[in-house]
mmCIF file of C-alpha atoms in Angstrom:
data_model
loop_
_atom_site.group_PDB
_atom_site.id
_atom_site.type_symbol
_atom_site.label_atom_id
_atom_site.label_comp_id
_atom_site.label_asym_id
_atom_site.label_seq_id
_atom_site.Cartn_x
_atom_site.Cartn_y
_atom_site.Cartn_z
ATOM 1 C CA MET U 1 19.734 56.383 -66.477
ATOM 2 C CA SER U 2 15.946 56.280 -66.247
ATOM 3 C CA ARG U 3 14.232 53.842 -68.596
ATOM 4 C CA VAL U 4 10.742 55.244 -67.983
ATOM 5 C CA ARG U 5 9.188 55.857 -71.391
ATOM 6 C CA PHE U 6 5.949 57.432 -70.215
ATOM 7 C CA ALA U 7 5.286 60.741 -68.468
ATOM 8 C CA THR U 8 2.165 59.453 -66.720
ATOM 9 C CA ALA U 9 0.389 56.221 -65.888
ATOM 10 C CA GLN U 10 -2.369 57.354 -68.239
ATOM 11 C CA ALA U 11 0.153 57.584 -71.099
ATOM 12 C CA LEU U 12 1.131 53.945 -70.524
ATOM 13 C CA PHE U 13 -2.527 52.877 -70.579
ATOM 14 C CA ASP U 14 -2.990 54.881 -73.786
ATOM 15 C CA ALA U 15 0.017 53.190 -75.417
ATOM 16 C CA PHE U 16 -1.039 49.700 -74.290
ATOM 17 C CA PRO U 17 -4.859 49.584 -74.021
ATOM 18 C CA GLU U 18 -4.778 45.934 -72.937
ATOM 19 C CA VAL U 19 -3.258 47.030 -69.608
ATOM 20 C CA SER U 20 -6.746 48.090 -68.530
ATOM 21 C CA GLN U 21 -7.721 44.388 -68.675
ATOM 22 C CA LYS U 22 -4.909 43.510 -66.248
ATOM 23 C CA VAL U 23 -5.010 46.561 -63.965
ATOM 24 C CA SER U 24 -8.404 47.438 -62.521
ATOM 25 C CA VAL U 25 -7.265 50.723 -60.963
ATOM 26 C CA LYS U 26 -8.048 53.702 -63.158
ATOM 27 C CA PRO U 27 -4.921 55.313 -64.608
ATOM 28 C CA THR U 28 -3.892 58.693 -63.285
ATOM 29 C CA ASP U 29 -1.667 61.536 -64.382
ATOM 30 C CA GLN U 30 0.910 60.663 -61.744
ATOM 31 C CA PRO U 31 4.354 59.428 -62.803
ATOM 32 C CA PRO U 32 4.254 55.733 -63.696
ATOM 33 C CA VAL U 33 6.697 54.648 -60.974
ATOM 34 C CA ASP U 34 4.472 56.347 -58.374
ATOM 35 C CA PHE U 35 1.444 54.551 -59.828
ATOM 36 C CA ALA U 36 3.306 51.208 -59.609
ATOM 37 C CA ARG U 37 4.329 51.926 -56.013
ATOM 38 C CA ALA U 38 0.722 52.744 -55.140
ATOM 39 C CA LEU U 39 -0.490 49.459 -56.640
ATOM 40 C CA SER U 40 2.093 47.572 -54.604
ATOM 41 C CA SER U 41 1.391 49.430 -51.365
ATOM 42 C CA HIS U 42 -2.338 48.664 -51.743
ATOM 43 C CA ASP U 43 -1.582 44.935 -52.186
ATOM 44 C CA LYS U 44 -2.562 44.953 -55.849
ATOM 45 C CA LEU U 45 0.529 42.891 -56.562
ATOM 46 C CA PRO U 46 -0.523 41.006 -59.712
ATOM 47 C CA GLU U 47 -1.656 44.347 -61.122
ATOM 48 C CA ALA U 48 1.656 45.982 -60.170
ATOM 49 C CA VAL U 49 3.500 43.135 -61.911
ATOM 50 C CA ALA U 50 1.441 43.720 -65.052
ATOM 51 C CA PHE U 51 1.993 47.468 -64.929
ATOM 52 C CA CYS U 52 5.770 47.062 -64.500
ATOM 53 C CA ALA U 53 5.915 44.554 -67.359
ATOM 54 C CA TYR U 54 4.483 47.176 -69.713
ATOM 55 C CA LEU U 55 6.387 50.061 -68.147
ATOM 56 C CA LEU U 56 9.834 48.616 -68.820
ATOM 57 C CA PRO U 57 11.425 48.516 -72.267
ATOM 58 C CA ARG U 58 11.646 44.966 -73.604
ATOM 59 C CA ARG U 59 15.248 44.209 -72.619
ATOM 60 C CA GLU U 60 14.754 45.558 -69.102
ATOM 61 C CA ALA U 61 11.456 43.692 -68.792
ATOM 62 C CA VAL U 62 13.136 40.384 -69.667
ATOM 63 C CA TRP U 63 16.052 41.171 -67.335
ATOM 64 C CA TRP U 64 13.603 41.926 -64.515
ATOM 65 C CA ALA U 65 11.494 38.837 -65.184
ATOM 66 C CA CYS U 66 14.546 36.563 -65.123
ATOM 67 C CA ALA U 67 15.700 38.038 -61.813
ATOM 68 C CA SER U 68 12.157 37.830 -60.420
ATOM 69 C CA VAL U 69 11.673 34.199 -61.427
ATOM 70 C CA ARG U 70 15.032 33.333 -59.848
ATOM 71 C CA ALA U 71 14.082 35.199 -56.656
ATOM 72 C CA LEU U 72 10.645 33.615 -56.479
ATOM 73 C CA ALA U 73 12.133 30.157 -57.026
ATOM 74 C CA SER U 74 14.834 30.550 -54.386
ATOM 75 C CA GLY U 75 14.704 27.696 -51.934
ATOM 76 C CA ILE U 76 13.415 25.322 -54.592
ATOM 77 C CA ALA U 77 16.365 23.046 -55.308
ATOM 78 C CA ARG U 78 16.680 22.579 -59.056
ATOM 79 C CA GLU U 79 18.895 23.625 -61.906
ATOM 80 C CA PRO U 80 17.876 26.724 -63.861
ATOM 81 C CA ALA U 81 15.639 25.748 -66.766
ATOM 82 C CA VAL U 82 16.823 26.122 -70.331
ATOM 83 C CA GLY U 83 14.244 28.854 -71.052
ATOM 84 C CA LEU U 84 15.530 30.971 -68.173
ATOM 85 C CA LEU U 85 19.100 30.563 -69.375
ATOM 86 C CA ALA U 86 18.126 31.482 -72.946
ATOM 87 C CA ALA U 87 16.261 34.583 -71.784
ATOM 88 C CA GLU U 88 19.198 35.642 -69.613
ATOM 89 C CA ALA U 89 21.596 35.120 -72.530
ATOM 90 C CA TRP U 90 19.478 37.451 -74.637
ATOM 91 C CA ALA U 91 19.195 40.032 -71.831
ATOM 92 C CA TYR U 92 22.991 40.064 -71.437
ATOM 93 C CA GLN U 93 23.634 40.082 -75.197
ATOM 94 C CA PRO U 94 20.459 41.219 -76.979
ATOM 95 C CA ASP U 95 21.395 40.118 -80.472
ATOM 96 C CA ASP U 96 19.207 38.337 -82.991
ATOM 97 C CA GLN U 97 20.976 34.988 -82.564
ATOM 98 C CA ASN U 98 20.163 34.889 -78.835
ATOM 99 C CA ARG U 99 16.648 36.152 -79.493
ATOM 100 C CA GLN U 100 16.031 33.423 -82.080
ATOM 101 C CA LYS U 101 17.352 30.718 -79.742
ATOM 102 C CA ALA U 102 15.054 31.956 -76.971
ATOM 103 C CA PHE U 103 12.149 32.078 -79.426
ATOM 104 C CA GLU U 104 12.699 28.445 -80.433
ATOM 105 C CA ILE U 105 12.925 27.288 -76.821
ATOM 106 C CA GLY U 106 9.816 29.264 -75.870
ATOM 107 C CA SER U 107 7.865 27.939 -78.841
ATOM 108 C CA ASP U 108 8.529 24.335 -77.846
ATOM 109 C CA GLY U 109 8.216 24.727 -74.062
ATOM 110 C CA ASP U 110 5.621 23.755 -71.490
ATOM 111 C CA GLN U 111 3.015 26.518 -71.152
ATOM 112 C CA ASN U 112 2.849 25.943 -67.389
ATOM 113 C CA ASP U 113 6.571 26.545 -66.913
ATOM 114 C CA PRO U 114 7.660 30.115 -66.089
ATOM 115 C CA SER U 115 10.910 29.437 -67.951
ATOM 116 C CA THR U 116 8.990 28.898 -71.192
ATOM 117 C CA TRP U 117 7.413 32.314 -70.789
ATOM 118 C CA LEU U 118 10.800 33.909 -70.098
ATOM 119 C CA ALA U 119 12.117 32.442 -73.339
ATOM 120 C CA ARG U 120 9.014 33.696 -75.153
ATOM 121 C CA ALA U 121 9.482 37.164 -73.658
ATOM 122 C CA ALA U 122 13.022 37.319 -75.036
ATOM 123 C CA GLY U 123 12.018 35.693 -78.325
ATOM 124 C CA TRP U 124 9.225 38.201 -78.840
ATOM 125 C CA ALA U 125 11.495 41.167 -78.113
ATOM 126 C CA GLY U 126 12.030 41.800 -81.799
ATOM 127 C CA GLY U 127 11.938 40.084 -85.141
ATOM 128 C CA PHE U 128 8.873 39.221 -87.136
ATOM 129 C CA GLN U 129 5.786 37.050 -86.918
ATOM 130 C CA VAL U 130 4.049 35.405 -89.833
ATOM 131 C CA LEU U 131 0.414 36.426 -90.254
ATOM 132 C CA GLY U 132 -1.132 34.673 -93.206
ATOM 133 C CA ASP U 133 1.341 35.212 -96.026
ATOM 134 C CA GLN U 134 2.940 38.336 -94.536
ATOM 135 C CA GLN U 135 5.697 38.969 -92.044
ATOM 136 C CA VAL U 136 4.953 41.742 -89.573
ATOM 137 C CA PRO U 137 7.114 43.111 -86.743
ATOM 138 C CA THR U 138 6.426 41.414 -83.413
ATOM 139 C CA PRO U 139 4.184 43.763 -81.414
ATOM 140 C CA GLN U 140 5.884 45.367 -78.400
ATOM 141 C CA TYR U 141 3.211 44.157 -75.999
ATOM 142 C CA MET U 142 4.097 40.487 -76.575
ATOM 143 C CA THR U 143 7.189 40.698 -74.362
ATOM 144 C CA ALA U 144 5.222 42.371 -71.571
ATOM 145 C CA ARG U 145 2.529 39.684 -71.726
ATOM 146 C CA ALA U 146 5.089 36.908 -71.411
ATOM 147 C CA VAL U 147 6.951 38.687 -68.597
ATOM 148 C CA ARG U 148 3.744 39.054 -66.594
ATOM 149 C CA ILE U 149 2.824 35.406 -67.051
ATOM 150 C CA ALA U 150 6.323 34.162 -66.117
ATOM 151 C CA ILE U 151 6.388 36.135 -62.876
ATOM 152 C CA LEU U 152 2.847 35.259 -61.830
ATOM 153 C CA LEU U 153 3.345 31.548 -62.607
ATOM 154 C CA SER U 154 6.469 31.605 -60.446
ATOM 155 C CA ALA U 155 4.648 33.365 -57.631
ATOM 156 C CA ALA U 156 1.862 30.777 -57.739
ATOM 157 C CA ARG U 157 4.421 28.060 -56.972
ATOM 158 C CA ILE U 158 5.382 29.442 -53.570
ATOM 159 C CA GLY U 159 3.423 29.327 -50.353
ATOM 160 C CA SER U 160 0.933 32.093 -49.728
ATOM 161 C CA SER U 161 2.713 33.048 -46.516
ATOM 162 C CA GLU U 162 5.792 34.095 -48.526
ATOM 163 C CA ARG U 163 4.171 35.114 -51.787
ATOM 164 C CA LEU U 164 3.192 38.695 -50.938
ATOM 165 C CA ALA U 165 6.561 39.743 -49.536
ATOM 166 C CA ARG U 166 8.489 38.124 -52.358
ATOM 167 C CA LEU U 167 6.248 39.585 -55.060
ATOM 168 C CA ARG U 168 6.471 43.013 -53.438
ATOM 169 C CA SER U 169 10.267 42.716 -53.500
ATOM 170 C CA CYS U 170 10.175 41.843 -57.202
ATOM 171 C CA ILE U 171 7.987 44.859 -57.906
ATOM 172 C CA THR U 172 10.376 47.098 -55.978
ATOM 173 C CA ASP U 173 13.202 45.740 -58.141
ATOM 174 C CA GLY U 174 11.178 46.424 -61.299
ATOM 175 C CA ILE U 175 10.551 50.011 -60.253
ATOM 176 C CA LYS U 176 14.223 50.488 -59.442
ATOM 177 C CA LEU U 177 15.147 49.086 -62.844
ATOM 178 C CA ALA U 178 12.744 51.528 -64.492
ATOM 179 C CA GLU U 179 14.448 54.372 -62.663
ATOM 180 C CA THR U 180 18.069 53.321 -63.195
ATOM 181 C CA GLY U 181 18.213 50.996 -66.183
ATOM 182 C CA ILE U 182 20.408 47.916 -66.365
ATOM 183 C CA VAL U 183 23.721 48.279 -64.591
ATOM 184 C CA GLN U 184 26.185 45.591 -65.603
ATOM 185 C CA ASP U 185 29.489 44.958 -63.875
ATOM 186 C CA GLY U 186 32.555 44.901 -66.110
#
């Protein structure tokens, strides 16, 4: 089932004005997945990552970011980081307990670690933030921001000779996820 929430790329830019700071290409009235494909095919890969991060609903965005970070880190021998595992736990079971655990891990993590940003993406996928003496719902764009940062930090850790192809593959996966939604086995 399609998870695309916007009829056009312009509608996404209208809903999230900050996207225009991350995507230099002017929005069009074409379907958002076509706009994302065009960004990717014109080698505007960081911009396509940003666009996909805002295009996907929060759960799908976290799911995609976790898969992307794993794919971008393949070949780097190390155990999955605790932030990645917390974000995946929330993506598989998006309840408040998993979200809170991810939030705590993301709040205490290293800002240069993609896993920290994955945990923040999941942690910011709901709940409230304290502003002064008030609690306000966490803005929807916070998850997209963290997803974008996690994927781009991961991409920066791989050699430039592989980076473009692997990022393009991640973007293709994000577009597919927008079109089909999360499909879980069992």
